[in-house]
PDB file of C-alpha atoms in Angstrom:
ATOM      1  CA  MET M 144     136.162 131.974 109.583  1.00  0.00           C
ATOM      2  CA  GLU M 145     139.212 132.288 107.374  1.00  0.00           C
ATOM      3  CA  LEU M 146     137.737 133.720 104.152  1.00  0.00           C
ATOM      4  CA  SER M 147     139.479 134.187 100.838  1.00  0.00           C
ATOM      5  CA  LEU M 148     138.468 135.021  97.295  1.00  0.00           C
ATOM      6  CA  ILE M 149     140.689 133.545  94.611  1.00  0.00           C
ATOM      7  CA  MET M 150     140.598 133.620  90.838  1.00  0.00           C
ATOM      8  CA  VAL M 151     140.209 130.018  89.714  1.00  0.00           C
ATOM      9  CA  PRO M 152     142.941 128.804  87.340  1.00  0.00           C
ATOM     10  CA  ARG M 153     141.974 126.689  84.339  1.00  0.00           C
ATOM     11  CA  GLU M 154     143.367 123.540  86.022  1.00  0.00           C
ATOM     12  CA  GLN M 155     140.809 123.895  88.833  1.00  0.00           C
ATOM     13  CA  LYS M 156     137.738 124.883  86.811  1.00  0.00           C
ATOM     14  CA  GLN M 157     136.031 121.619  87.790  1.00  0.00           C
ATOM     15  CA  VAL M 158     135.496 123.051  91.280  1.00  0.00           C
ATOM     16  CA  ILE M 159     133.156 125.706  89.871  1.00  0.00           C
ATOM     17  CA  ARG M 160     131.594 123.169  87.503  1.00  0.00           C
ATOM     18  CA  HIS M 161     130.788 120.951  90.509  1.00  0.00           C
ATOM     19  CA  LEU M 162     129.490 123.812  92.665  1.00  0.00           C
ATOM     20  CA  MET M 163     127.333 124.878  89.721  1.00  0.00           C
ATOM     21  CA  GLN M 164     125.240 121.743  90.311  1.00  0.00           C
ATOM     22  CA  PHE M 165     124.217 123.066  93.741  1.00  0.00           C
ATOM     23  CA  TYR M 166     123.597 126.521  92.284  1.00  0.00           C
ATOM     24  CA  LEU M 167     121.332 125.120  89.576  1.00  0.00           C
ATOM     25  CA  TYR M 168     119.527 123.012  92.151  1.00  0.00           C
ATOM     26  CA  ASP M 169     118.748 126.192  94.106  1.00  0.00           C
ATOM     27  CA  PHE M 170     117.373 127.752  90.907  1.00  0.00           C
ATOM     28  CA  THR M 171     114.811 124.992  90.398  1.00  0.00           C
ATOM     29  CA  LYS M 172     112.620 127.096  92.723  1.00  0.00           C
ATOM     30  CA  TYR M 173     112.602 129.925  90.182  1.00  0.00           C
ATOM     31  CA  LEU M 174     113.338 128.485  86.734  1.00  0.00           C
ATOM     32  CA  ASP M 175     112.257 125.400  84.826  1.00  0.00           C
ATOM     33  CA  ILE M 176     115.489 123.393  85.077  1.00  0.00           C
ATOM     34  CA  ASP M 177     115.621 119.604  85.204  1.00  0.00           C
ATOM     35  CA  VAL M 178     118.341 117.032  85.672  1.00  0.00           C
ATOM     36  CA  ASP M 179     119.091 114.496  82.957  1.00  0.00           C
ATOM     37  CA  SER M 180     118.515 110.741  83.252  1.00  0.00           C
ATOM     38  CA  TYR M 181     121.759 110.485  85.288  1.00  0.00           C
ATOM     39  CA  GLY M 182     120.552 113.055  87.829  1.00  0.00           C
ATOM     40  CA  VAL M 183     122.886 115.799  86.597  1.00  0.00           C
ATOM     41  CA  PHE M 184     121.937 119.347  85.662  1.00  0.00           C
ATOM     42  CA  PRO M 185     122.998 120.531  82.203  1.00  0.00           C
ATOM     43  CA  ASP M 186     126.329 122.289  81.859  1.00  0.00           C
ATOM     44  CA  TYR M 187     126.186 125.993  82.529  1.00  0.00           C
ATOM     45  CA  PRO M 188     126.221 127.701  79.107  1.00  0.00           C
ATOM     46  CA  ASN M 189     129.638 128.935  78.028  1.00  0.00           C
ATOM     47  CA  LEU M 190     131.270 128.296  81.411  1.00  0.00           C
ATOM     48  CA  ASP M 191     134.583 127.518  79.697  1.00  0.00           C
ATOM     49  CA  ASP M 192     134.641 131.120  78.415  1.00  0.00           C
ATOM     50  CA  TYR M 193     135.733 132.152  81.909  1.00  0.00           C
ATOM     51  CA  TRP M 194     139.118 130.556  81.192  1.00  0.00           C
ATOM     52  CA  THR M 195     139.476 131.599  77.550  1.00  0.00           C
ATOM     53  CA  HIS M 196     138.328 135.240  77.514  1.00  0.00           C
ATOM     54  CA  THR M 197     140.195 138.079  79.207  1.00  0.00           C
ATOM     55  CA  ASP M 198     136.966 139.909  80.112  1.00  0.00           C
ATOM     56  CA  LYS M 199     135.561 137.123  82.309  1.00  0.00           C
ATOM     57  CA  TYR M 200     136.623 136.392  85.883  1.00  0.00           C
ATOM     58  CA  PRO M 201     135.858 133.138  87.762  1.00  0.00           C
ATOM     59  CA  PHE M 202     136.258 133.381  91.532  1.00  0.00           C
ATOM     60  CA  LEU M 203     136.082 130.798  94.277  1.00  0.00           C
ATOM     61  CA  ILE M 204     134.944 131.860  97.729  1.00  0.00           C
ATOM     62  CA  LYS M 205     136.761 129.780 100.340  1.00  0.00           C
ATOM     63  CA  ASN M 206     136.610 129.253 104.056  1.00  0.00           C
ATOM     64  CA  GLY M 207     140.055 127.968 104.906  1.00  0.00           C
ATOM     65  CA  SER M 208     140.709 125.302 102.291  1.00  0.00           C
ATOM     66  CA  SER M 209     137.022 124.487 101.729  1.00  0.00           C
ATOM     67  CA  PRO M 210     134.988 125.976  98.866  1.00  0.00           C
ATOM     68  CA  ALA M 211     132.130 128.080 100.212  1.00  0.00           C
ATOM     69  CA  GLY M 212     130.808 129.410  96.902  1.00  0.00           C
ATOM     70  CA  PHE M 213     131.746 131.125  93.677  1.00  0.00           C
ATOM     71  CA  ALA M 214     131.256 134.294  91.664  1.00  0.00           C
ATOM     72  CA  LEU M 215     131.414 134.870  87.929  1.00  0.00           C
ATOM     73  CA  VAL M 216     132.127 138.480  86.972  1.00  0.00           C
ATOM     74  CA  ASP M 217     132.047 139.872  83.435  1.00  0.00           C
ATOM     75  CA  LYS M 218     133.739 143.041  82.228  1.00  0.00           C
ATOM     76  CA  LEU M 219     131.207 144.657  79.931  1.00  0.00           C
ATOM     77  CA  SER M 220     132.374 145.996  76.586  1.00  0.00           C
ATOM     78  CA  GLY M 221     129.687 148.657  76.120  1.00  0.00           C
ATOM     79  CA  LYS M 222     129.031 151.396  78.647  1.00  0.00           C
ATOM     80  CA  LYS M 223     125.249 150.951  78.334  1.00  0.00           C
ATOM     81  CA  ASP M 224     124.990 148.770  81.445  1.00  0.00           C
ATOM     82  CA  GLY M 225     128.253 149.745  83.125  1.00  0.00           C
ATOM     83  CA  ASP M 226     131.716 148.261  83.418  1.00  0.00           C
ATOM     84  CA  PHE M 227     131.107 145.054  85.396  1.00  0.00           C
ATOM     85  CA  TYR M 228     128.306 142.544  85.715  1.00  0.00           C
ATOM     86  CA  MET M 229     127.843 140.040  88.533  1.00  0.00           C
ATOM     87  CA  THR M 230     126.901 137.226  86.187  1.00  0.00           C
ATOM     88  CA  GLU M 231     126.485 134.534  88.859  1.00  0.00           C
ATOM     89  CA  PHE M 232     126.991 134.499  92.607  1.00  0.00           C
ATOM     90  CA  PHE M 233     126.572 131.481  94.863  1.00  0.00           C
ATOM     91  CA  VAL M 234     127.157 130.770  98.537  1.00  0.00           C
ATOM     92  CA  MET M 235     126.625 127.258  99.861  1.00  0.00           C
ATOM     93  CA  GLN M 236     123.735 126.835 102.289  1.00  0.00           C
ATOM     94  CA  LYS M 237     125.943 126.202 105.328  1.00  0.00           C
ATOM     95  CA  TYR M 238     127.617 129.607 104.869  1.00  0.00           C
ATOM     96  CA  ARG M 239     124.492 131.664 104.220  1.00  0.00           C
ATOM     97  CA  ARG M 240     123.465 134.241 106.810  1.00  0.00           C
ATOM     98  CA  SER M 241     126.983 134.159 108.257  1.00  0.00           C
ATOM     99  CA  GLY M 242     128.406 137.174 106.409  1.00  0.00           C
ATOM    100  CA  VAL M 243     130.288 135.155 103.773  1.00  0.00           C
ATOM    101  CA  GLY M 244     128.201 136.466 100.873  1.00  0.00           C
ATOM    102  CA  THR M 245     128.416 140.063 102.038  1.00  0.00           C
ATOM    103  CA  TRP M 246     132.168 139.774 102.527  1.00  0.00           C
ATOM    104  CA  ALA M 247     132.699 138.220  99.075  1.00  0.00           C
ATOM    105  CA  ALA M 248     130.481 140.764  97.285  1.00  0.00           C
ATOM    106  CA  ASN M 249     132.239 143.688  98.973  1.00  0.00           C
ATOM    107  CA  GLU M 250     135.614 142.189  98.112  1.00  0.00           C
ATOM    108  CA  LEU M 251     134.628 141.915  94.440  1.00  0.00           C
ATOM    109  CA  PHE M 252     133.240 145.460  94.332  1.00  0.00           C
ATOM    110  CA  SER M 253     136.523 146.740  95.779  1.00  0.00           C
ATOM    111  CA  ARG M 254     138.672 144.767  93.327  1.00  0.00           C
ATOM    112  CA  PHE M 255     136.791 145.967  90.251  1.00  0.00           C
ATOM    113  CA  GLN M 256     136.322 149.719  90.406  1.00  0.00           C
ATOM    114  CA  GLY M 257     133.716 151.194  88.093  1.00  0.00           C
ATOM    115  CA  GLU M 258     130.027 150.978  87.265  1.00  0.00           C
ATOM    116  CA  TRP M 259     128.361 147.722  88.322  1.00  0.00           C
ATOM    117  CA  LYS M 260     125.178 145.902  87.409  1.00  0.00           C
ATOM    118  CA  VAL M 261     123.765 143.097  89.577  1.00  0.00           C
ATOM    119  CA  SER M 262     120.542 141.337  88.516  1.00  0.00           C
ATOM    120  CA  GLN M 263     118.171 138.853  90.085  1.00  0.00           C
ATOM    121  CA  VAL M 264     115.328 136.653  88.894  1.00  0.00           C
ATOM    122  CA  ARG M 265     111.999 138.429  89.469  1.00  0.00           C
ATOM    123  CA  THR M 266     110.638 135.636  91.673  1.00  0.00           C
ATOM    124  CA  ASN M 267     113.789 135.257  93.813  1.00  0.00           C
ATOM    125  CA  MET M 268     112.835 137.599  96.628  1.00  0.00           C
ATOM    126  CA  VAL M 269     115.603 136.293  98.919  1.00  0.00           C
ATOM    127  CA  ALA M 270     118.301 137.263  96.397  1.00  0.00           C
ATOM    128  CA  GLN M 271     116.698 140.653  95.838  1.00  0.00           C
ATOM    129  CA  ALA M 272     116.677 141.397  99.569  1.00  0.00           C
ATOM    130  CA  PHE M 273     120.298 140.221  99.891  1.00  0.00           C
ATOM    131  CA  TRP M 274     121.576 142.388  97.034  1.00  0.00           C
ATOM    132  CA  ARG M 275     119.635 145.481  98.058  1.00  0.00           C
ATOM    133  CA  LYS M 276     121.064 145.179 101.566  1.00  0.00           C
ATOM    134  CA  VAL M 277     124.646 144.452 100.443  1.00  0.00           C
ATOM    135  CA  ILE M 278     124.744 147.097  97.719  1.00  0.00           C
ATOM    136  CA  GLY M 279     122.929 149.604  99.923  1.00  0.00           C
ATOM    137  CA  GLY M 280     125.514 149.054 102.644  1.00  0.00           C
ATOM    138  CA  TYR M 281     128.454 149.236 100.251  1.00  0.00           C
ATOM    139  CA  THR M 282     127.218 152.421  98.551  1.00  0.00           C
ATOM    140  CA  ASN M 283     125.486 154.090 101.513  1.00  0.00           C
ATOM    141  CA  GLY M 284     122.238 153.742  99.577  1.00  0.00           C
ATOM    142  CA  GLN M 285     123.629 155.308  96.420  1.00  0.00           C
ATOM    143  CA  PHE M 286     122.313 152.887  93.784  1.00  0.00           C
ATOM    144  CA  ARG M 287     119.576 152.849  91.163  1.00  0.00           C
ATOM    145  CA  GLU M 288     117.244 149.968  90.555  1.00  0.00           C
ATOM    146  CA  LYS M 289     115.853 149.141  87.122  1.00  0.00           C
ATOM    147  CA  PHE M 290     113.461 146.448  85.969  1.00  0.00           C
ATOM    148  CA  HIS M 291     113.855 144.570  82.700  1.00  0.00           C
ATOM    149  CA  PRO M 292     110.910 145.579  80.488  1.00  0.00           C
ATOM    150  CA  GLU M 293     110.095 142.013  79.387  1.00  0.00           C
ATOM    151  CA  SER M 294     111.110 139.700  82.251  1.00  0.00           C
ATOM    152  CA  GLY M 295     110.562 142.112  85.121  1.00  0.00           C
ATOM    153  CA  ASN M 296     113.907 141.061  86.626  1.00  0.00           C
ATOM    154  CA  PRO M 297     115.359 143.771  88.882  1.00  0.00           C
ATOM    155  CA  SER M 298     118.918 145.087  88.553  1.00  0.00           C
ATOM    156  CA  GLN M 299     120.883 147.355  90.834  1.00  0.00           C
ATOM    157  CA  HIS M 300     123.270 149.834  89.229  1.00  0.00           C
ATOM    158  CA  PHE M 301     125.994 151.618  91.201  1.00  0.00           C
ATOM    159  CA  VAL M 302     129.545 152.911  91.084  1.00  0.00           C
ATOM    160  CA  THR M 303     132.443 151.669  93.211  1.00  0.00           C
TER     161      THR M 303
END
């Protein structure tokens, strides 16, 4: 595989908007999300902010010239939860379990040095296992896990 991780320019934001449909489809297992009468999921809230705010970073994961997934990273303004937040992370089915997700996550952690927070939906056990393994490998097991007091969603906190 010929992997790359590129920041998506405003002119190409539709690529992430389109991939977001697959991401939202995957989340129908865990959240109550429905398509509209045209068979389309609702727009991801505030997605355009990733091209208008300097503290938001939209990335495309590519294999050669083909999109393989995306990541949305936020720079946090308060130090309460750290410096960076993995807001969304998606790898297309055909690239899962091939190392693409691990490669992309490690690449992002290396590009943005500081304190990180990565969260998952409480019922998404596959994502939890993935992130614990990836973060554990990246940090040699040096991360803390917290659970949101109301939702029960787990988050891993670590420093790069």
